[in-house]
Amino acid sequence: MKRMTFTELVDGLSSWGDVFVRTKKGFEKDGNLHKAKSKNSPKEFLLPREEMLFVAYGSGDDMRVMEANPSKKRVVVGALPCDMHGLNVTEKNFLSEPKDPYFAKRKDNTVFVTELCQYATSTCFCRSFGIGPSSKMGDIVYFMLDDENIIAEPLTDRGRELLSWNKYEDAKDEDIRIMEEKLAEAENISQDLSLSIDHKKQREVYGSEVFKEAVFHCLNCGACTFVCPTCYCFDIRDIKRKDFVIRERMWDSCMYFIYSLEASGHNPRKERFKRAQNRVMHKFFYQPLQYGVYGCTGCGRCIDVCPAGYDIRETVLKVQNYLEVKNG
Amino acid sequence: MAEFINPYYPKKARIERTYFESQDRSLKTFDIKPVECDVPSFIPGQFCEISLLGYGESPFGIATSPTEKEFLRFTVNKTGFVTSKLHELPDGSIVGVRGPLGNGYPVEKFKGHNVVIVGGGFAFTTLRSLLVFMLHHRDDFKDITVLYGARTPDLFLYKEELAEWEKRDDLNLVLTIDKPYEGWTKKVGLVPPVLEEMAPSPKDAYAVVCGPPIMIRFTLPVLFKLGFSPSNIYTSLEKRMKCGIGKCGRCNVGDKYICKDGPVFSFEELNNLPEDL
């Protein structure tokens, strides 16, 4: 690893594109690094809150359609391992066939500089998902030694090309010692739930009493789905103007009644608990079955943000226990 | 800009011909032809997303068979925002089409077997596709039995074709309506009891059941009683959809997306999934 200042890192990267830094709110352009987890995850760099798919001009035979081309080059600095893992999980949905061209383009145009995490709190449980505060991911990874000095290393070819790594001196033994110490502390704080869920039992737990009780007090406000680094559901809508139509997609949430409401009036998730249940089951049953990986990264944002004080860890452990008891 | 095939991009298509299927004007059929390309090849049971720019997109099962190459046919029940607007469009209008999407019926598996089709109401669209396909390749299939039920005689789709199919001796077609109706001389009775009476043999046979959920719920026990196994009974599912390509998340049943992994599933597959329909 190489020793440099955070300012040197950011300045060096600005030649690639606009630099977005982790702040309290999320990831903001030229922001000041917030030395804790951000409220919002960086998923919006690959799946924006609102995104144009195409614009259609004219009508009838003369109609012309122009595809959106998300070509802006950007650097995201300070994504934590849970954030980065979240993007890797989300990618499995968008880059499986048929590939989502917008997500793919944005991924090509975004450099991720991740920070090794010394900010673990009581709501962190990333270690349940094969990652941890010291997981190295992204194009470049760095560790904050203090408010200004960092040690960093490239992980991909792109990361190697972005900075003149040779001009920086190697990290000192002392730096490495400090890093290992801080990361070990964080590793101790982040919980490992020791999950052993039998995903194939999806039908057994769906609609079961254990779920009904566990998510009974959920308000279906959807806040968890928006701050979640892996929730990717989107809606598609047309915006009609005088001379053109924009087809957009925007974040949606399975917590909402109309999300699954059908034209006939039928709604398979009419009961509130079924909508809350879907989010948990998607992450802990469906995604493991689809892609062999949990759809949760243990970032704890849904716990931090929930107005009803709901803790996904409790639900998951209750459901796991229910299955274990039921199936001996 | 890098060239990519954009699965969200609708292709221009012209409405060649429209007609109402029922006197209450709730069911309208659209024959649609792509403007810039040929009618795509597809499998019976697949669907398309039809776009009305400025209004939105909705999924509809393809009612034509892949063997009918001139146009794509969709029968649309006027229910919501897009379907209401679609019903208003005059012939010659341009719409957007994405597809074919989804998996379709396992027609290759059906070859060399008896096939029993059980349909109800306006769910007969992709069943028409399947039936026309099988009749076109008639020698590839053994006995074909069709039971089609509707609430009233008016609510059958494709009435002219039904009349022709009734005359064929290589197809056993039974039409039934729920209650007696003036002038109706054919079968009267709900689909499940009529099916029980017909008692098609499960030997070397596959069954395809499409219709309102209530019909499916009461038809399944009859099929099981007749000896069909869940792995030999297929159905086509519907749910609210948006992207049609397994990305937007909303049409999942357990770990399967109806738009991408379906819409056709066997009951053996459905028995392993949560009851989220």
Coordinates of C-alpha atoms in Angstrom, one line a residue:
Chain A
M1 CA 0.0 0.0 0.0
K2 CA 1.1 3.6 -0.7
R3 CA 1.0 6.5 1.7
M4 CA -0.6 9.8 0.5
T5 CA -3.1 12.3 1.6
F6 CA -6.8 12.1 1.0
T7 CA -6.6 15.4 -1.0
E8 CA -3.9 13.9 -3.2
L9 CA -6.1 10.9 -3.9
V10 CA -9.2 12.9 -4.7
D11 CA -7.2 15.4 -6.9
G12 CA -5.5 12.6 -8.8
L13 CA -8.9 11.0 -9.5
S14 CA -10.6 14.1 -10.7
S15 CA -8.9 13.8 -14.1
W16 CA -11.1 10.7 -14.7
G17 CA -14.4 12.5 -14.0
D18 CA -16.5 14.2 -11.3
V19 CA -15.6 13.0 -7.9
F20 CA -18.4 12.1 -5.4
V21 CA -17.3 11.7 -1.8
R22 CA -19.1 10.0 1.1
T23 CA -21.0 12.5 3.2
K24 CA -23.5 12.2 6.0
K25 CA -26.4 12.2 3.5
G26 CA -24.9 10.1 0.7
F27 CA -22.3 10.6 -1.9
E28 CA -22.0 14.2 -2.9
K29 CA -19.9 16.0 -5.6
D30 CA -16.7 17.4 -4.1
G31 CA -18.2 16.6 -0.6
N32 CA -16.2 16.5 2.6
L33 CA -15.6 12.9 3.8
H34 CA -18.0 12.0 6.6
K35 CA -16.2 9.6 9.0
A36 CA -19.1 7.3 9.4
K37 CA -21.5 5.3 7.3
S38 CA -23.6 7.5 5.0
K39 CA -27.4 7.6 5.2
N40 CA -27.8 6.6 1.6
S41 CA -25.9 3.9 -0.2
P42 CA -24.0 4.6 -3.5
K43 CA -26.5 2.5 -5.5
E44 CA -27.8 5.6 -7.2
F45 CA -24.6 5.8 -9.3
L46 CA -25.6 2.6 -11.1
L47 CA -29.3 2.8 -10.6
P48 CA -30.4 6.5 -10.3
R49 CA -33.5 7.5 -8.4
E50 CA -34.9 8.6 -11.7
E51 CA -33.4 7.7 -15.0
M52 CA -34.4 8.5 -18.6
L53 CA -34.7 5.4 -20.8
F54 CA -35.4 7.2 -24.0
V55 CA -37.2 10.2 -25.5
A56 CA -39.7 9.8 -28.3
Y57 CA -40.4 12.7 -30.7
G58 CA -43.2 13.0 -33.2
S59 CA -46.0 10.5 -33.7
G60 CA -47.2 7.8 -36.0
D61 CA -44.8 6.8 -38.8
D62 CA -42.6 9.8 -38.1
M63 CA -41.9 8.9 -34.5
R64 CA -38.3 8.8 -33.6
V65 CA -36.8 7.4 -30.5
M66 CA -33.6 8.5 -28.9
E67 CA -32.0 6.3 -26.3
A68 CA -30.5 7.9 -23.3
N69 CA -26.8 7.5 -23.1
P70 CA -25.5 7.7 -19.5
S71 CA -21.9 8.5 -20.5
K72 CA -20.8 10.7 -17.7
K73 CA -17.6 9.6 -16.1
R74 CA -17.6 9.6 -12.3
V75 CA -15.6 8.6 -9.3
V76 CA -17.2 7.4 -6.1
V77 CA -14.9 7.8 -3.1
G78 CA -15.5 6.3 0.2
A79 CA -17.9 3.4 -0.5
L80 CA -17.6 1.0 2.4
P81 CA -17.3 -2.8 1.9
C82 CA -21.0 -3.3 2.7
D83 CA -21.8 -0.7 0.0
M84 CA -19.5 -2.2 -2.6
H85 CA -20.8 -5.7 -1.8
G86 CA -24.3 -4.3 -2.3
L87 CA -23.5 -3.1 -5.8
N88 CA -21.9 -6.5 -6.6
V89 CA -25.1 -8.2 -5.5
T90 CA -27.3 -5.8 -7.4
E91 CA -25.2 -6.4 -10.5
K92 CA -26.3 -10.0 -10.6
N93 CA -29.8 -8.9 -11.4
F94 CA -28.9 -6.2 -13.9
L95 CA -26.0 -7.9 -15.8
S96 CA -27.6 -11.3 -16.1
E97 CA -29.2 -11.9 -19.5
P98 CA -30.8 -9.8 -21.0
K99 CA -28.2 -7.2 -19.8
D100 CA -29.5 -3.9 -18.7
P101 CA -27.7 -1.5 -21.0
Y102 CA -28.1 1.5 -18.7
F103 CA -26.7 -0.2 -15.6
A104 CA -23.8 -1.7 -17.7
K105 CA -22.9 1.7 -19.2
R106 CA -22.9 3.4 -15.8
K107 CA -20.8 0.7 -14.3
D108 CA -18.2 1.1 -17.1
N109 CA -18.2 4.9 -16.5
T110 CA -17.9 4.8 -12.7
V111 CA -14.7 4.2 -10.7
F112 CA -15.2 3.0 -7.2
V113 CA -12.7 3.9 -4.6
T114 CA -13.6 2.1 -1.4
E115 CA -12.6 2.7 2.2
L116 CA -11.7 0.0 4.6
C117 CA -14.2 0.4 7.4
Q118 CA -13.5 1.6 10.9
Y119 CA -17.0 2.9 11.5
A120 CA -18.8 -0.3 12.5
T121 CA -21.8 0.4 14.8
S122 CA -24.3 -1.7 16.8
T123 CA -26.5 -2.1 13.7
C124 CA -23.7 -3.5 11.5
F125 CA -23.7 -7.2 10.6
C126 CA -21.8 -7.4 7.4
R127 CA -19.7 -10.3 8.7
S128 CA -22.8 -12.5 8.2
F129 CA -22.4 -12.3 4.4
G130 CA -18.8 -13.3 3.8
I131 CA -17.5 -9.8 3.9
G132 CA -16.2 -7.5 6.6
P133 CA -14.7 -4.2 7.4
S134 CA -11.4 -5.3 5.9
S135 CA -12.7 -6.6 2.6
K136 CA -10.9 -5.1 -0.3
M137 CA -13.2 -4.2 -3.2
G138 CA -13.6 -1.7 -6.0
D139 CA -10.9 -0.2 -8.3
I140 CA -8.9 1.3 -5.5
V141 CA -9.0 0.7 -1.8
Y142 CA -7.8 3.0 1.0
F143 CA -7.7 3.3 4.7
M144 CA -7.9 6.6 6.7
L145 CA -4.9 6.8 9.1
D146 CA -6.2 10.1 10.5
D147 CA -8.2 13.1 9.2
E148 CA -5.9 13.5 6.2
N149 CA -3.3 10.8 5.7
I150 CA -4.3 7.6 4.0
I151 CA -2.7 4.4 2.7
A152 CA -4.1 3.1 -0.6
E153 CA -3.7 0.5 -3.2
P154 CA -5.1 -0.3 -6.7
L155 CA -7.1 -3.5 -7.1
T156 CA -7.9 -3.3 -10.8
D157 CA -6.0 -2.3 -14.0
R158 CA -8.2 0.8 -14.1
G159 CA -7.2 1.6 -10.5
R160 CA -3.5 1.1 -11.4
E161 CA -3.8 3.5 -14.4
L162 CA -5.7 6.2 -12.6
L163 CA -2.8 7.4 -10.3
S164 CA 0.9 7.6 -10.6
W165 CA 1.4 5.1 -7.8
N166 CA 5.2 5.1 -8.1
K167 CA 5.5 8.7 -7.0
Y168 CA 4.2 7.8 -3.5
E169 CA 6.2 6.2 -0.8
D170 CA 5.3 2.8 0.6
A171 CA 3.2 2.5 3.7
K172 CA 5.2 2.3 6.9
D173 CA 5.0 -0.8 9.2
E174 CA 3.4 1.5 11.7
D175 CA 0.7 2.5 9.3
I176 CA -0.2 -1.1 8.6
R177 CA -0.2 -1.8 12.3
I178 CA -2.6 1.0 13.0
M179 CA -4.9 -0.2 10.1
E180 CA -4.9 -3.7 11.3
E181 CA -5.7 -2.7 14.8
K182 CA -8.6 -0.4 13.8
L183 CA -10.0 -3.0 11.4
A184 CA -9.8 -5.7 14.0
E185 CA -11.9 -3.4 16.3
A186 CA -14.5 -3.0 13.6
E187 CA -14.5 -6.7 12.8
N188 CA -15.3 -7.3 16.5
I189 CA -18.3 -4.9 16.4
S190 CA -19.8 -6.1 13.1
Q191 CA -22.0 -9.0 14.0
D192 CA -22.0 -12.4 12.3
L193 CA -25.5 -13.9 12.5
S194 CA -24.2 -17.4 11.5
L195 CA -27.1 -17.8 9.1
S196 CA -28.0 -21.3 8.0
I197 CA -31.3 -20.7 6.2
D198 CA -32.7 -23.5 4.0
H199 CA -33.7 -21.2 1.1
K200 CA -35.6 -24.0 -0.6
K201 CA -38.2 -23.9 2.2
Q202 CA -39.6 -20.6 0.8
R203 CA -43.1 -22.0 0.5
E204 CA -43.1 -23.1 4.1
V205 CA -42.4 -19.7 5.6
Y206 CA -44.4 -17.6 3.2
G207 CA -47.5 -16.3 5.0
S208 CA -46.6 -18.2 8.1
E209 CA -47.4 -17.0 11.6
V210 CA -43.8 -16.3 12.4
F211 CA -43.6 -13.8 9.6
K212 CA -46.9 -12.3 10.4
E213 CA -45.8 -11.6 13.9
A214 CA -42.3 -10.6 13.1
V215 CA -43.2 -7.8 10.7
F216 CA -46.6 -6.9 12.1
H217 CA -45.6 -3.4 13.2
C218 CA -44.1 -2.5 9.8
L219 CA -45.7 0.7 8.5
N220 CA -44.9 -0.1 4.9
C221 CA -43.3 3.3 4.6
G222 CA -40.7 2.0 2.3
A223 CA -37.8 4.0 3.8
C224 CA -35.7 0.8 4.2
T225 CA -36.0 0.0 0.5
F226 CA -34.7 3.4 -0.5
V227 CA -31.7 3.4 1.8
C228 CA -30.9 -0.3 1.1
P229 CA -27.8 -0.9 -1.1
T230 CA -29.4 -3.9 -2.7
C231 CA -33.1 -3.0 -3.1
Y232 CA -33.4 -2.4 -6.9
C233 CA -37.1 -2.5 -7.8
F234 CA -38.1 0.1 -10.2
D235 CA -41.2 1.5 -11.9
I236 CA -41.4 2.6 -15.5
R237 CA -43.5 5.7 -16.3
D238 CA -44.1 7.9 -19.3
I239 CA -43.9 11.7 -19.0
K240 CA -45.9 13.3 -21.7
R241 CA -44.9 16.8 -22.9
K242 CA -46.2 18.8 -25.8
D243 CA -43.7 17.6 -28.4
F244 CA -42.2 14.5 -26.9
V245 CA -42.6 11.7 -24.4
I246 CA -39.9 10.7 -21.9
R247 CA -40.0 7.1 -20.7
E248 CA -38.4 7.0 -17.3
R249 CA -37.7 4.5 -14.6
M250 CA -37.6 5.4 -11.0
W251 CA -37.0 3.6 -7.7
D252 CA -40.0 1.8 -6.5
S253 CA -40.7 -0.2 -3.3
C254 CA -42.4 -3.6 -2.7
M255 CA -43.8 -2.0 0.4
Y256 CA -46.4 -0.1 -1.5
F257 CA -49.9 -1.4 -2.2
I258 CA -49.9 -0.3 -5.8
Y259 CA -46.6 -2.0 -6.5
S260 CA -48.3 -5.4 -6.9
L261 CA -51.9 -4.2 -7.6
E262 CA -53.2 -5.7 -10.8
A263 CA -55.6 -4.0 -13.3
S264 CA -58.4 -6.4 -12.2
G265 CA -58.2 -5.0 -8.7
H266 CA -56.6 -8.2 -7.4
N267 CA -53.5 -7.7 -5.3
P268 CA -51.5 -10.8 -4.2
R269 CA -49.9 -8.7 -1.4
K270 CA -53.0 -7.0 -0.1
E271 CA -52.1 -7.6 3.5
R272 CA -49.4 -5.2 4.8
F273 CA -47.3 -8.0 6.4
K274 CA -47.1 -9.7 3.0
R275 CA -45.3 -6.7 1.6
A276 CA -42.9 -6.5 4.4
Q277 CA -42.4 -10.2 4.2
N278 CA -41.5 -10.0 0.5
R279 CA -38.6 -7.7 1.2
V280 CA -37.1 -10.0 3.8
M281 CA -37.8 -13.1 1.7
H282 CA -36.3 -11.6 -1.4
K283 CA -33.0 -11.0 0.4
F284 CA -32.9 -14.2 2.4
F285 CA -34.6 -16.8 0.2
Y286 CA -35.2 -15.6 -3.3
Q287 CA -31.8 -14.0 -4.2
P288 CA -29.8 -16.9 -2.6
L289 CA -31.8 -19.3 -4.8
Q290 CA -31.4 -17.1 -7.9
Y291 CA -27.8 -16.0 -7.6
G292 CA -26.3 -18.0 -4.8
V293 CA -25.8 -14.9 -2.7
Y294 CA -27.7 -13.2 0.1
G295 CA -29.5 -10.0 -1.0
C296 CA -28.4 -8.3 2.2
T297 CA -25.0 -6.9 3.0
G298 CA -25.5 -6.2 6.7
C299 CA -25.0 -2.4 6.3
G300 CA -27.8 -1.9 8.9
R301 CA -29.3 1.1 7.2
C302 CA -32.8 -0.3 7.3
I303 CA -32.4 -0.7 11.1
D304 CA -31.1 2.9 11.4
V305 CA -33.8 4.4 9.4
C306 CA -36.9 2.5 10.5
P307 CA -39.5 4.7 12.2
A308 CA -41.1 1.7 13.7
G309 CA -37.9 0.5 15.3
Y310 CA -37.9 -2.7 13.2
D311 CA -34.7 -4.8 13.1
I312 CA -34.3 -7.2 10.2
R313 CA -31.8 -9.3 12.1
E314 CA -34.5 -10.3 14.6
T315 CA -36.9 -11.3 11.8
V316 CA -34.3 -13.3 10.0
L317 CA -33.3 -15.2 13.1
K318 CA -36.9 -15.9 14.1
V319 CA -37.6 -17.3 10.7
Q320 CA -34.4 -19.4 10.7
N321 CA -35.3 -20.7 14.1
Y322 CA -38.9 -21.4 13.0
L323 CA -37.5 -23.5 10.1
E324 CA -35.0 -25.3 12.3
V325 CA -37.6 -26.2 14.9
K326 CA -40.2 -27.2 12.3
N327 CA -37.8 -29.4 10.3
G328 CA -36.0 -30.8 13.4
Chain B
M1 CA -21.8 5.4 -28.3
A2 CA -21.4 1.7 -27.8
E3 CA -23.9 -0.4 -29.7
F4 CA -26.1 -2.4 -27.5
I5 CA -29.4 -4.1 -28.0
N6 CA -31.7 -2.2 -25.7
P7 CA -34.4 -4.5 -24.3
Y8 CA -36.4 -1.5 -23.2
Y9 CA -36.7 -0.1 -26.6
P10 CA -40.1 -0.7 -28.3
K11 CA -40.2 -1.4 -32.0
K12 CA -42.7 0.4 -34.1
A13 CA -45.8 -1.6 -35.2
R14 CA -49.0 -0.7 -37.0
I15 CA -52.4 -1.7 -36.0
E16 CA -53.6 -3.4 -39.2
R17 CA -57.1 -4.4 -38.1
T18 CA -59.2 -4.4 -35.0
Y19 CA -62.5 -5.9 -34.1
F20 CA -64.6 -6.5 -31.0
E21 CA -64.9 -10.0 -29.8
S22 CA -67.9 -9.4 -27.6
Q23 CA -71.0 -7.3 -27.9
D24 CA -70.3 -5.6 -24.6
R25 CA -67.2 -4.2 -26.4
S26 CA -64.9 -5.1 -23.5
L27 CA -62.8 -7.5 -25.6
K28 CA -61.1 -6.2 -28.6
T29 CA -58.6 -7.9 -30.9
F30 CA -55.7 -6.2 -32.5
D31 CA -53.7 -7.5 -35.5
I32 CA -50.4 -5.7 -35.3
K33 CA -47.5 -5.7 -37.8
P34 CA -44.0 -4.5 -37.1
V35 CA -43.1 -1.6 -39.4
E36 CA -39.3 -1.9 -39.5
C37 CA -38.9 -5.6 -39.3
D38 CA -40.6 -9.0 -39.9
V39 CA -42.9 -10.5 -37.4
P40 CA -40.5 -12.0 -34.9
S41 CA -40.3 -15.8 -34.4
F42 CA -41.7 -16.9 -31.1
I43 CA -43.1 -19.9 -29.1
P44 CA -46.8 -20.2 -28.3
G45 CA -47.4 -18.8 -24.8
Q46 CA -45.0 -16.0 -25.1
F47 CA -46.1 -12.4 -24.7
C48 CA -45.3 -8.9 -25.8
E49 CA -45.2 -5.5 -24.0
I50 CA -47.3 -3.1 -26.1
S51 CA -46.4 0.6 -25.6
L52 CA -48.6 3.6 -26.1
L53 CA -46.0 6.3 -25.7
G54 CA -47.2 8.9 -23.2
Y55 CA -49.6 6.4 -21.6
G56 CA -47.4 3.4 -20.7
E57 CA -46.9 -0.3 -21.5
S58 CA -48.8 -3.4 -20.7
P59 CA -48.1 -7.1 -21.3
F60 CA -50.4 -9.2 -23.6
G61 CA -50.1 -12.8 -24.6
I62 CA -49.6 -13.4 -28.3
A63 CA -52.7 -15.0 -29.8
T64 CA -51.3 -15.8 -33.2
S65 CA -49.3 -19.0 -33.8
P66 CA -45.7 -18.7 -34.9
T67 CA -47.0 -20.4 -38.1
E68 CA -49.1 -17.4 -38.9
K69 CA -46.3 -15.1 -40.0
E70 CA -48.2 -12.0 -41.3
F71 CA -49.0 -10.3 -38.0
L72 CA -49.2 -10.6 -34.2
R73 CA -52.6 -10.8 -32.7
F74 CA -53.5 -9.6 -29.2
T75 CA -56.9 -9.6 -27.6
V76 CA -57.2 -6.9 -25.0
N77 CA -59.7 -6.7 -22.2
K78 CA -60.5 -3.0 -21.4
T79 CA -59.6 -2.7 -17.8
G80 CA -57.0 0.0 -17.0
F81 CA -55.3 3.0 -18.3
V82 CA -53.3 1.6 -21.2
T83 CA -56.0 -0.9 -22.3
S84 CA -58.7 1.8 -22.3
K85 CA -56.5 4.0 -24.5
L86 CA -55.6 1.1 -26.7
H87 CA -59.3 0.4 -27.3
E88 CA -59.7 3.9 -28.6
L89 CA -57.0 3.7 -31.2
P90 CA -58.2 3.7 -34.9
D91 CA -56.9 1.1 -37.4
G92 CA -53.6 2.2 -38.9
S93 CA -52.3 3.7 -35.6
I94 CA -48.7 3.1 -34.6
V95 CA -47.9 1.4 -31.3
G96 CA -44.6 0.1 -29.8
V97 CA -44.0 -3.6 -29.3
R98 CA -41.3 -5.3 -27.2
G99 CA -41.0 -9.0 -27.4
P100 CA -41.5 -11.9 -27.6
L101 CA -40.9 -12.2 -23.9
G102 CA -41.2 -15.1 -21.4
N103 CA -40.7 -18.8 -21.9
G104 CA -43.8 -20.1 -23.7
Y105 CA -45.5 -23.5 -23.6
P106 CA -43.1 -26.5 -23.8
V107 CA -44.3 -27.5 -27.3
E108 CA -41.3 -29.7 -27.9
K109 CA -42.2 -31.7 -24.9
F110 CA -45.8 -32.0 -26.1
K111 CA -44.8 -33.5 -29.4
G112 CA -45.8 -37.1 -29.7
H113 CA -48.3 -36.8 -26.8
N114 CA -52.0 -36.2 -26.3
V115 CA -52.7 -32.7 -25.3
V116 CA -55.7 -31.5 -23.3
I117 CA -56.4 -27.8 -23.4
V118 CA -58.7 -26.3 -20.7
G119 CA -59.5 -22.7 -21.1
G120 CA -61.9 -20.2 -19.6
G121 CA -63.0 -16.7 -20.6
F122 CA -60.6 -14.4 -22.3
A123 CA -57.6 -16.4 -21.2
F124 CA -58.0 -18.2 -24.5
T125 CA -55.5 -16.0 -26.3
T126 CA -52.2 -17.9 -25.9
L127 CA -54.3 -21.1 -26.0
R128 CA -55.4 -20.2 -29.5
S129 CA -51.7 -19.7 -30.4
L130 CA -50.9 -23.2 -29.0
L131 CA -53.9 -24.8 -30.7
V132 CA -53.2 -23.3 -34.1
F133 CA -49.6 -24.3 -33.8
M134 CA -50.5 -27.9 -33.0
L135 CA -53.1 -28.0 -35.8
H136 CA -50.5 -26.7 -38.2
H137 CA -48.1 -29.5 -37.1
R138 CA -51.0 -31.9 -36.7
D139 CA -49.0 -35.1 -37.3
D140 CA -46.5 -34.2 -34.5
F141 CA -49.2 -34.6 -31.8
K142 CA -51.6 -37.4 -30.9
D143 CA -55.2 -36.6 -29.7
I144 CA -56.0 -32.9 -29.1
T145 CA -58.8 -32.2 -26.8
V146 CA -60.1 -28.7 -26.1
L147 CA -62.6 -27.7 -23.4
Y148 CA -63.4 -24.0 -23.6
G149 CA -65.8 -22.3 -21.1
A150 CA -67.3 -18.9 -21.0
R151 CA -70.0 -17.2 -18.9
T152 CA -72.2 -16.5 -21.9
P153 CA -72.0 -17.4 -25.7
D154 CA -71.0 -13.8 -26.4
L155 CA -67.8 -14.0 -24.3
F156 CA -66.1 -16.7 -26.4
L157 CA -63.1 -15.4 -28.3
Y158 CA -62.5 -16.2 -32.0
K159 CA -66.0 -17.4 -32.6
E160 CA -65.6 -17.9 -36.3
E161 CA -62.6 -20.1 -35.8
L162 CA -64.3 -22.0 -33.0
A163 CA -67.1 -22.9 -35.5
E164 CA -64.5 -24.2 -38.0
W165 CA -62.6 -26.1 -35.4
E166 CA -65.8 -27.8 -34.2
K167 CA -66.2 -29.3 -37.7
R168 CA -62.7 -30.9 -37.7
D169 CA -62.5 -34.6 -37.0
D170 CA -58.9 -34.4 -35.8
L171 CA -59.8 -32.3 -32.9
N172 CA -62.2 -32.8 -30.0
L173 CA -63.5 -29.3 -29.1
V174 CA -66.2 -28.8 -26.4
L175 CA -67.6 -25.4 -25.7
T176 CA -69.6 -24.8 -22.5
I177 CA -71.3 -21.9 -20.9
D178 CA -72.0 -21.4 -17.2
K179 CA -75.8 -21.1 -17.3
P180 CA -78.5 -21.9 -19.9
Y181 CA -78.8 -19.2 -22.5
E182 CA -81.4 -18.6 -25.1
G183 CA -80.4 -20.2 -28.4
W184 CA -77.5 -22.1 -27.0
T185 CA -77.7 -25.7 -27.9
K186 CA -74.3 -26.9 -26.8
K187 CA -73.0 -27.8 -23.4
V188 CA -74.0 -26.0 -20.3
G189 CA -72.0 -26.3 -17.1
L190 CA -68.9 -25.0 -15.4
V191 CA -65.6 -26.1 -16.7
P192 CA -64.6 -28.5 -13.9
P193 CA -67.7 -30.8 -13.9
V194 CA -67.7 -30.8 -17.8
L195 CA -64.1 -31.8 -17.8
E196 CA -64.9 -34.6 -15.3
E197 CA -67.6 -35.8 -17.6
M198 CA -65.3 -35.7 -20.6
A199 CA -62.7 -37.6 -18.6
P200 CA -59.7 -37.2 -21.0
S201 CA -57.2 -40.0 -20.4
P202 CA -54.0 -38.9 -18.6
K203 CA -52.0 -41.6 -20.5
D204 CA -49.2 -40.0 -22.6
A205 CA -51.0 -36.7 -22.0
Y206 CA -50.2 -33.2 -21.0
A207 CA -52.8 -30.7 -19.9
V208 CA -52.7 -26.9 -20.2
V209 CA -55.1 -24.9 -18.0
C210 CA -55.6 -21.2 -18.5
G211 CA -58.4 -19.1 -17.1
P212 CA -59.7 -17.2 -14.1
P213 CA -58.0 -18.3 -10.8
I214 CA -61.3 -19.7 -9.5
M215 CA -61.6 -22.0 -12.6
I216 CA -58.1 -23.2 -12.2
R217 CA -58.6 -23.9 -8.5
F218 CA -61.5 -26.2 -9.2
T219 CA -60.1 -27.7 -12.4
L220 CA -56.9 -29.0 -10.8
P221 CA -58.6 -31.5 -8.5
V222 CA -60.5 -32.9 -11.4
L223 CA -57.3 -33.4 -13.4
F224 CA -55.6 -35.0 -10.4
K225 CA -58.6 -37.3 -10.0
L226 CA -58.4 -38.2 -13.7
G227 CA -54.8 -39.2 -13.0
F228 CA -52.8 -36.3 -14.3
S229 CA -49.7 -35.5 -12.3
P230 CA -48.6 -31.9 -11.4
S231 CA -45.6 -32.2 -13.7
N232 CA -47.9 -32.8 -16.6
I233 CA -50.2 -29.9 -16.1
Y234 CA -49.1 -26.5 -17.2
T235 CA -50.6 -23.0 -16.8
S236 CA -49.8 -19.5 -17.7
L237 CA -49.6 -16.9 -14.9
E238 CA -50.2 -13.2 -14.8
K239 CA -49.1 -10.5 -12.4
R240 CA -48.5 -6.8 -12.6
M241 CA -45.5 -6.4 -14.8
K242 CA -43.3 -3.5 -15.9
C243 CA -40.0 -4.3 -17.5
G244 CA -40.9 -7.8 -18.9
I245 CA -37.3 -8.9 -18.7
G246 CA -36.8 -9.9 -15.0
K247 CA -35.2 -6.6 -13.8
C248 CA -37.8 -4.4 -12.2
G249 CA -38.7 -6.9 -9.4
R250 CA -42.5 -6.8 -9.2
C251 CA -43.8 -10.0 -10.8
N252 CA -41.9 -12.4 -8.6
V253 CA -43.4 -15.6 -7.2
G254 CA -40.8 -16.8 -4.8
D255 CA -37.5 -16.8 -6.7
K256 CA -39.1 -16.9 -10.1
Y257 CA -40.1 -13.9 -12.2
I258 CA -43.3 -14.5 -14.2
C259 CA -42.1 -12.3 -17.0
K260 CA -38.8 -14.1 -17.5
D261 CA -38.9 -17.6 -15.9
G262 CA -42.6 -17.8 -16.9
P263 CA -45.4 -17.1 -17.7
V264 CA -45.8 -20.8 -18.3
F265 CA -45.1 -23.1 -15.3
S266 CA -46.0 -26.6 -14.5
F267 CA -47.9 -27.2 -11.2
E268 CA -44.9 -29.2 -10.0
E269 CA -42.9 -26.0 -10.3
L270 CA -45.6 -24.0 -8.6
N271 CA -45.9 -26.4 -5.8
N272 CA -42.4 -25.4 -4.7
L273 CA -43.1 -21.7 -4.8
P274 CA -44.8 -19.5 -2.2
E275 CA -48.5 -18.9 -2.8
D276 CA -48.0 -15.3 -3.8
L277 CA -50.5 -15.0 -6.5

